[in-house]
XYZ file of C-alpha atoms in Angstrom:
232
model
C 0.000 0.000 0.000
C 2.715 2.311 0.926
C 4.611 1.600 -2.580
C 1.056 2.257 -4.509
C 0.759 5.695 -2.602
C 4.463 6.636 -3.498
C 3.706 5.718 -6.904
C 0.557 7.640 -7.298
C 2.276 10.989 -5.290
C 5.085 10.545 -7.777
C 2.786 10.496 -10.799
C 0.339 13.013 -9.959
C 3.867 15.128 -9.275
C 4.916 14.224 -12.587
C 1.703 15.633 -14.319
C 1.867 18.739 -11.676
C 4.826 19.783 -13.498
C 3.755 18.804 -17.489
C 0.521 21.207 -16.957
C 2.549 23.952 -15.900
C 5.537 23.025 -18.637
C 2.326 23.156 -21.233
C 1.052 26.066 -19.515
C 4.288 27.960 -19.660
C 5.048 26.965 -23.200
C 1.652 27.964 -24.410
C 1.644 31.481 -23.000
C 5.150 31.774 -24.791
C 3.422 30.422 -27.363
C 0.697 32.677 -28.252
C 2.549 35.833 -26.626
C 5.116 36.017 -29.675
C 2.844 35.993 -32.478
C 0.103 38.281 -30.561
C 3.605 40.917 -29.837
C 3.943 40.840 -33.789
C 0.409 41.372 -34.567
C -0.077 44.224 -32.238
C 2.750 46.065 -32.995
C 1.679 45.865 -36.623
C -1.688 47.001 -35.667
C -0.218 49.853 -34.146
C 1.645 50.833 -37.078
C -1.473 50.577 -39.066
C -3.414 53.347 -36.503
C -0.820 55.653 -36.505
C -1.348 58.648 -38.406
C 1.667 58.037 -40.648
C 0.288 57.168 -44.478
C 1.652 53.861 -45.335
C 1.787 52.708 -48.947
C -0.413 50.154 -50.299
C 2.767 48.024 -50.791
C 3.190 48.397 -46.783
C -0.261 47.965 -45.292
C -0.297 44.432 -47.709
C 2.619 43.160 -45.835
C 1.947 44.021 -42.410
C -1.805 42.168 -43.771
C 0.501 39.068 -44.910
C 2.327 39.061 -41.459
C -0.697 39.575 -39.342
C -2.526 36.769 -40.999
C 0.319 34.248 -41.100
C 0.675 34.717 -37.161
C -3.084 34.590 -36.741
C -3.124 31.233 -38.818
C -0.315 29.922 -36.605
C -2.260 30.769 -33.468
C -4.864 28.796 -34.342
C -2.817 25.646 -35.697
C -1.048 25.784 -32.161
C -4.319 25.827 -30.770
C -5.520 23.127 -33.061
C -2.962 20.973 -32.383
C -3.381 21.209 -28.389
C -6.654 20.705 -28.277
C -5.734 17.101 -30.346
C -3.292 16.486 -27.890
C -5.086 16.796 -25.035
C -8.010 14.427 -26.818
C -5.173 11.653 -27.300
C -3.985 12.505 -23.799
C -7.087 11.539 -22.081
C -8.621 9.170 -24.552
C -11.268 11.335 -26.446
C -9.905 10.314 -30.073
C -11.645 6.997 -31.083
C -9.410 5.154 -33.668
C -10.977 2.355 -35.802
C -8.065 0.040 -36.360
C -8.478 -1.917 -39.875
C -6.089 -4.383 -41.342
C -3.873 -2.402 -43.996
C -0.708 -3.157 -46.227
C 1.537 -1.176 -44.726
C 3.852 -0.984 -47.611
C 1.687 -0.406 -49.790
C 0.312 2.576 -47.955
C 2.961 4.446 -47.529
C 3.556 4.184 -51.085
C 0.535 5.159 -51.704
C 0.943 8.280 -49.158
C 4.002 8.732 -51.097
C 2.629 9.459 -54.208
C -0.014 11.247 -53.040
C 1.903 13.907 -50.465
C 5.546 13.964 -51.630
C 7.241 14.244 -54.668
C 9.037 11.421 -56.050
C 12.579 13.043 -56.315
C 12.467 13.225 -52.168
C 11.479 10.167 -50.892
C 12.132 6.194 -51.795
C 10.074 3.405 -50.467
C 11.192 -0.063 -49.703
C 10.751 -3.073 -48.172
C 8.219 -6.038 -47.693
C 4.682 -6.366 -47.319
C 3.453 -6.755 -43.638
C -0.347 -6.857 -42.802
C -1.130 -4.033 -39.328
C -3.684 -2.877 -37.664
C -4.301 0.582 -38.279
C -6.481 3.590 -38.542
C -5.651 4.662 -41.630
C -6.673 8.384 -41.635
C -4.719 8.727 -38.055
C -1.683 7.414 -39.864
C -1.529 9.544 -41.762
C -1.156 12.565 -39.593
C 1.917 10.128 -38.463
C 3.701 10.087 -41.590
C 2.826 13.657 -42.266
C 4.534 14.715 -38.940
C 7.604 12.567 -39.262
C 8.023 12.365 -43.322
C 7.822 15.911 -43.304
C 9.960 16.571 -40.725
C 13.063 14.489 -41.904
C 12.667 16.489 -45.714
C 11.967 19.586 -43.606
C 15.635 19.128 -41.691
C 17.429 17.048 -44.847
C 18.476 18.895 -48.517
C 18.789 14.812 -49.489
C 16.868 12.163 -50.044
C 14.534 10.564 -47.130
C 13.756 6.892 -47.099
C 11.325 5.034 -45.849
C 11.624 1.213 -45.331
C 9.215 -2.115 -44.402
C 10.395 -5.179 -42.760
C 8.764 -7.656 -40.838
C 10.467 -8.808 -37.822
C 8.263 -11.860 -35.857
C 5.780 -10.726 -35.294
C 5.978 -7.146 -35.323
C 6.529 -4.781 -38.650
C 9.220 -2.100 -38.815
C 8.373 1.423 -40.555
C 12.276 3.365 -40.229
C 12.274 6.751 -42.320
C 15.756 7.650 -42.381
C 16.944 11.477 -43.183
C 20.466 12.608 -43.688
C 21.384 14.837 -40.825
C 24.345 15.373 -38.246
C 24.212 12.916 -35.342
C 22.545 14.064 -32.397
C 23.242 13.457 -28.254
C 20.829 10.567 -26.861
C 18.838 13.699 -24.785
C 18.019 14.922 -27.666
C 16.790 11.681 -29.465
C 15.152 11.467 -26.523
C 13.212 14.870 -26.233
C 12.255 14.779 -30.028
C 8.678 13.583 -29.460
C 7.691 16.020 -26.539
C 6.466 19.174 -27.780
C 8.269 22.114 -29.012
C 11.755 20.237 -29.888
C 12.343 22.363 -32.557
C 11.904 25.836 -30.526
C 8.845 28.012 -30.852
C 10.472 31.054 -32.569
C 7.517 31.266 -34.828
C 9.789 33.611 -37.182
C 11.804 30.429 -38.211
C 11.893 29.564 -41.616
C 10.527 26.194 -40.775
C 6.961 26.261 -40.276
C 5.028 24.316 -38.265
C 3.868 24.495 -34.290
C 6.653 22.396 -33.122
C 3.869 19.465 -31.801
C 3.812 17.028 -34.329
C 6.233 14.584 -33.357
C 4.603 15.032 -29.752
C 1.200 13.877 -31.760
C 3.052 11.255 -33.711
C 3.947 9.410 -30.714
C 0.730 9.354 -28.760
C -0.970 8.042 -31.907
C 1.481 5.261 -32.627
C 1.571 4.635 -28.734
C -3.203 4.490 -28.584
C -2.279 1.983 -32.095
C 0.084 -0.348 -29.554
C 3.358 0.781 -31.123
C 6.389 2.001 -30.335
C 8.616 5.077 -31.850
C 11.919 5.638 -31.252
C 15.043 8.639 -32.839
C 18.441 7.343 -33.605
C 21.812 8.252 -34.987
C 22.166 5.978 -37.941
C 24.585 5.729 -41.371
C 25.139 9.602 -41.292
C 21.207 10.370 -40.943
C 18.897 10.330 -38.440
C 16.006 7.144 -38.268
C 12.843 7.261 -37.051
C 11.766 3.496 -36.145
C 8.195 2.787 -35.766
C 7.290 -0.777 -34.296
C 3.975 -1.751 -34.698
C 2.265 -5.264 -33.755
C 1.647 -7.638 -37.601
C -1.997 -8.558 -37.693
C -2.735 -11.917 -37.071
């Protein structure tokens, strides 16, 4: 009894501190864009006549930080859902293979990406997946100039998605921290676009599908291995 009420004091301690990290990060969040978009607004007021060149930017800027505002928010709210359960997935059997091929030619062009491997039957929701592959696919061409590639193998009874981008090896830490939200920063005036939460969304849908996802250094690139369970 004394070892279950540790347990639970150290858990409900442990998601004590991820509210106030999400907390924290979200008011950092939204306070950057909102600083951009009222200081543009305030240009706008002022009695100083701005060309119609001008006010068409600061229009441009103010809308691209509004539309990032409500991705971020977006994106939470999904997180949360997956957090506590509130996102039903309706697992079918599907070629894995051949639907990331399919995803392939659909989403990326052919130049970037090559698909390999064997056939191996999974469980999956298939329009859930797909928010997986957009997250991490898009994330190894967003960080890589080369080539990604994406590979199937089927290991007992488990199959093995890797998508491998080439990139400069990174410390274990931060393998590890890749999937929890914001790993790539929130300076929302990066080139890179994006609310720095889908890896964080990758995992906990991979994780509600019983799978696993893991970061690695590996042959000059970083891999992203998903395990998932074959469908017997």
């Amino acid at each position: 009894m004394t070892k279950k009420l540790q347990l639970a004091e150290e858990e409900r301690t442990q998601h004590d501190q991820l509210r106030e990290e999400w907390i924290t990060g979200l008011s950092h969040d939204l306070k950057t864009p909102l600083s951009s978009m009222y200081g543009y607004a305030v240009m706008l007021n002022s009695d100083y006549h701005w060309s119609e060149e001008e006010v068409r930017q600061f229009a441009e800027t103010i809308e691209k930080k509004a539309s990032y505002m409500n991705a971020l928010l977006d994106d939470l709210n999904y997180t949360y859902a997956l957090q506590h359960r509130q996102v039903t997935l309706e697992e079918r059997p599907v070629q894995l293979l051949q639907y990331v091929k399919d995803y392939s030619e659909k989403h990326i062009q052919a130049s970037r990406l090559s698909v390999q491997g064997e056939e191996a039957s999974v469980l999956l929701d298939a329009i859930a997946f797909e928010r997986v592959l957009d997250n991490v696919v898009s994330n190894g061409l967003k960080y890589s100039e080369g080539i990604v590639r994406i590979r199937v193998e089927r290991r007992n009874d488990e199959a093995i998605l890797s998508i491998w981008n080439e990139a400069e090896p990174l410390p274990e830490q931060l393998l590890q921290q890749m999937f929890e939200r914001y790993y790539r920063g929130t300076n929302t005036s990066e080139t890179i676009e994006g609310t720095g939460l889908g890896l964080a969304i990758a995992k906990q849908i991979v994780h509600q599908q019983h799978g696993t996802i893991v970061a690695r250094n590996a042959s000059g690139g970083i891999e992203i291995v998903i395990t998932l369970p074959m469908d017997q």
